GROMACS .gro file of C-alpha atoms in nm:
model
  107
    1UNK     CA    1  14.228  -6.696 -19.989
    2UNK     CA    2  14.043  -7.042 -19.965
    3UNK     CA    3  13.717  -7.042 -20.173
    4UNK     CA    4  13.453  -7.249 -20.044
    5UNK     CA    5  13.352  -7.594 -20.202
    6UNK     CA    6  13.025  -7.527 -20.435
    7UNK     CA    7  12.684  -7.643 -20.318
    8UNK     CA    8  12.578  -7.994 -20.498
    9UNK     CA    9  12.272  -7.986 -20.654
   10UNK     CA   10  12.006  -8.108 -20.407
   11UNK     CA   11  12.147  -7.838 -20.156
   12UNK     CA   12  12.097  -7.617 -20.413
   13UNK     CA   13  11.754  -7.717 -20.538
   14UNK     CA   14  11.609  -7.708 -20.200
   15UNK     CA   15  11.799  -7.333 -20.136
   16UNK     CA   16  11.617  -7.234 -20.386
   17UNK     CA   17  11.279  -7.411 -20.288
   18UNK     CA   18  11.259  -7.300 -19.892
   19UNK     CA   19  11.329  -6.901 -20.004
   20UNK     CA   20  11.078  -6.903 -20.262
   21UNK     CA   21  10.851  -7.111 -20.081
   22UNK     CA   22  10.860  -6.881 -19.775
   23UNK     CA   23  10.866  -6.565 -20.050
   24UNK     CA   24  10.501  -6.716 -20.165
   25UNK     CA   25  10.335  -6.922 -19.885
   26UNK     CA   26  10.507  -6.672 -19.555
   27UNK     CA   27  10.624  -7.060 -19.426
   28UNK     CA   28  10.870  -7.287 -19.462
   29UNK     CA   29  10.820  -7.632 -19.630
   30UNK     CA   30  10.794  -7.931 -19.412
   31UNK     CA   31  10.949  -8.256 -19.516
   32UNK     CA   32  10.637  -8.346 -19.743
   33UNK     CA   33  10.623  -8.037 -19.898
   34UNK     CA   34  11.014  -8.061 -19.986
   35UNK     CA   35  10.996  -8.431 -20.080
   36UNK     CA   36  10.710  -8.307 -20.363
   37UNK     CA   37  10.867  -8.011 -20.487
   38UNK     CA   38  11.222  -8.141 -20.497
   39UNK     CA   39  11.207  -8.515 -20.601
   40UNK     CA   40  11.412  -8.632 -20.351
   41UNK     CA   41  11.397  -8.864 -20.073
   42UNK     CA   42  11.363  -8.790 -19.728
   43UNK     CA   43  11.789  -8.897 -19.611
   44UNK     CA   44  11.882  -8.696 -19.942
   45UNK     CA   45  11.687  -8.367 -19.825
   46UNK     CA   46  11.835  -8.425 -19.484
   47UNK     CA   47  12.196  -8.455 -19.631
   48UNK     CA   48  12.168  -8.154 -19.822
   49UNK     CA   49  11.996  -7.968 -19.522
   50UNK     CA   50  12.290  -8.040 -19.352
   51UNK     CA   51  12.516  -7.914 -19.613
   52UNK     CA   52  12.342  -7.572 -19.617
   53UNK     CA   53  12.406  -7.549 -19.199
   54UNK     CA   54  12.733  -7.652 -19.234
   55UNK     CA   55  12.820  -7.369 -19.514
   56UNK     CA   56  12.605  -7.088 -19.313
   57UNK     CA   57  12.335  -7.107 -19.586
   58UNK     CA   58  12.052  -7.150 -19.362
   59UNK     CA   59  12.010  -7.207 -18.963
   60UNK     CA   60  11.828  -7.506 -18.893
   61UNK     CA   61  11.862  -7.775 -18.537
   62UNK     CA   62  11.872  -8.103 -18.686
   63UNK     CA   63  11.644  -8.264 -18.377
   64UNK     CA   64  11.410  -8.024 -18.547
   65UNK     CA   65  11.129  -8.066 -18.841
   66UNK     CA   66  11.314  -7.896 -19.161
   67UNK     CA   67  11.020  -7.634 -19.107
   68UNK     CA   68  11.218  -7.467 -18.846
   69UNK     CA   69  11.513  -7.377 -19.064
   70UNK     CA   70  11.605  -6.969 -19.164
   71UNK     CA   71  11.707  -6.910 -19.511
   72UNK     CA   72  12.018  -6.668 -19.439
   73UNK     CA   73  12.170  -6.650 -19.762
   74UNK     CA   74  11.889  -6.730 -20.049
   75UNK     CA   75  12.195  -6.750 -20.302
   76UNK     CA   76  12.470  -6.932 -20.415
   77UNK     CA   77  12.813  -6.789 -20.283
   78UNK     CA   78  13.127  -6.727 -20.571
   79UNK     CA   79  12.918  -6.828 -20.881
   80UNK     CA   80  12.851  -6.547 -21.091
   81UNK     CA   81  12.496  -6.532 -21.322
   82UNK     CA   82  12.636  -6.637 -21.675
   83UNK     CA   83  12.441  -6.393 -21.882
   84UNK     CA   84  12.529  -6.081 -21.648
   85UNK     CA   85  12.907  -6.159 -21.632
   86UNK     CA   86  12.999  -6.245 -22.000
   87UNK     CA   87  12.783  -5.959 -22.100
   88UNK     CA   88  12.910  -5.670 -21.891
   89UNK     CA   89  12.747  -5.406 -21.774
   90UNK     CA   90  12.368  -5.346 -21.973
   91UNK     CA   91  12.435  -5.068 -22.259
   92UNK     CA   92  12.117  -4.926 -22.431
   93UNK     CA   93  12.131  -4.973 -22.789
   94UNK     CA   94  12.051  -4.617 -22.966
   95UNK     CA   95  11.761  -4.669 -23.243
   96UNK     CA   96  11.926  -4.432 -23.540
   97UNK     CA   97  11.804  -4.076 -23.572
   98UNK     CA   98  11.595  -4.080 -23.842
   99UNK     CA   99  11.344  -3.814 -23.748
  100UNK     CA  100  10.933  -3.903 -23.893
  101UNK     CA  101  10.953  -3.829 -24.234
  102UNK     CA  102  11.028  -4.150 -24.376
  103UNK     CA  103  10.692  -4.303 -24.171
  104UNK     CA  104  10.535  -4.046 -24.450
  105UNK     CA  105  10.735  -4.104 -24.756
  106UNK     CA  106  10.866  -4.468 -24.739
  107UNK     CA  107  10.511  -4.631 -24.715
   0.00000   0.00000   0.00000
């Protein structure tokens, strides 16, 4: 099974920034907007627009403005969350039985 190559981070970063953008505003970021939000230059945003098309991340025509890309997939493929996956499943903790008494006695 061939595992695909991780996104580098301005991919990432600008993933992240066109879902929530479109989650908040209902529209995608033009190239201002992404330039602002993500620090990076206009051929970097490109690049790493291009990297997200090429791995199926997003649909987007590069003659385009980057306002006319689709998030498809808003996260990161193969990288589990690092508090969720060392932790394990969520267990309650149990507070011990001590019934009310002792809020009358032990004041």
């Amino acid at each position: 099974m061939s595992r695909r190559a991780m996104l580098d981070d301005t991919a990432r970063k600008l993933l992240r920034i066109m879902f929530q953008f479109n989650r908040h505003v209902h529209r995608m970021p033009n190239l201002a907007e992404l330039k602002r939000l993500s620090g990076r230059r206009p051929a970097a945003i490109k690049a790493g627009m291009l990297q997200l098309v090429e791995q199926h991340y997003i649909q987007w025509d590069v003659k385009q403005p980057v306002e006319t890309a689709v998030v498809i997939e808003a996260w990161e493929r193969d990288v589990p969350f690092k508090d969720h996956a060392a932790a394990g499943p969520h267990k309650p903790q149990q507070a011990p039985l001590t019934g009310n008494i002792d809020y009358w006695t032990d004041y």
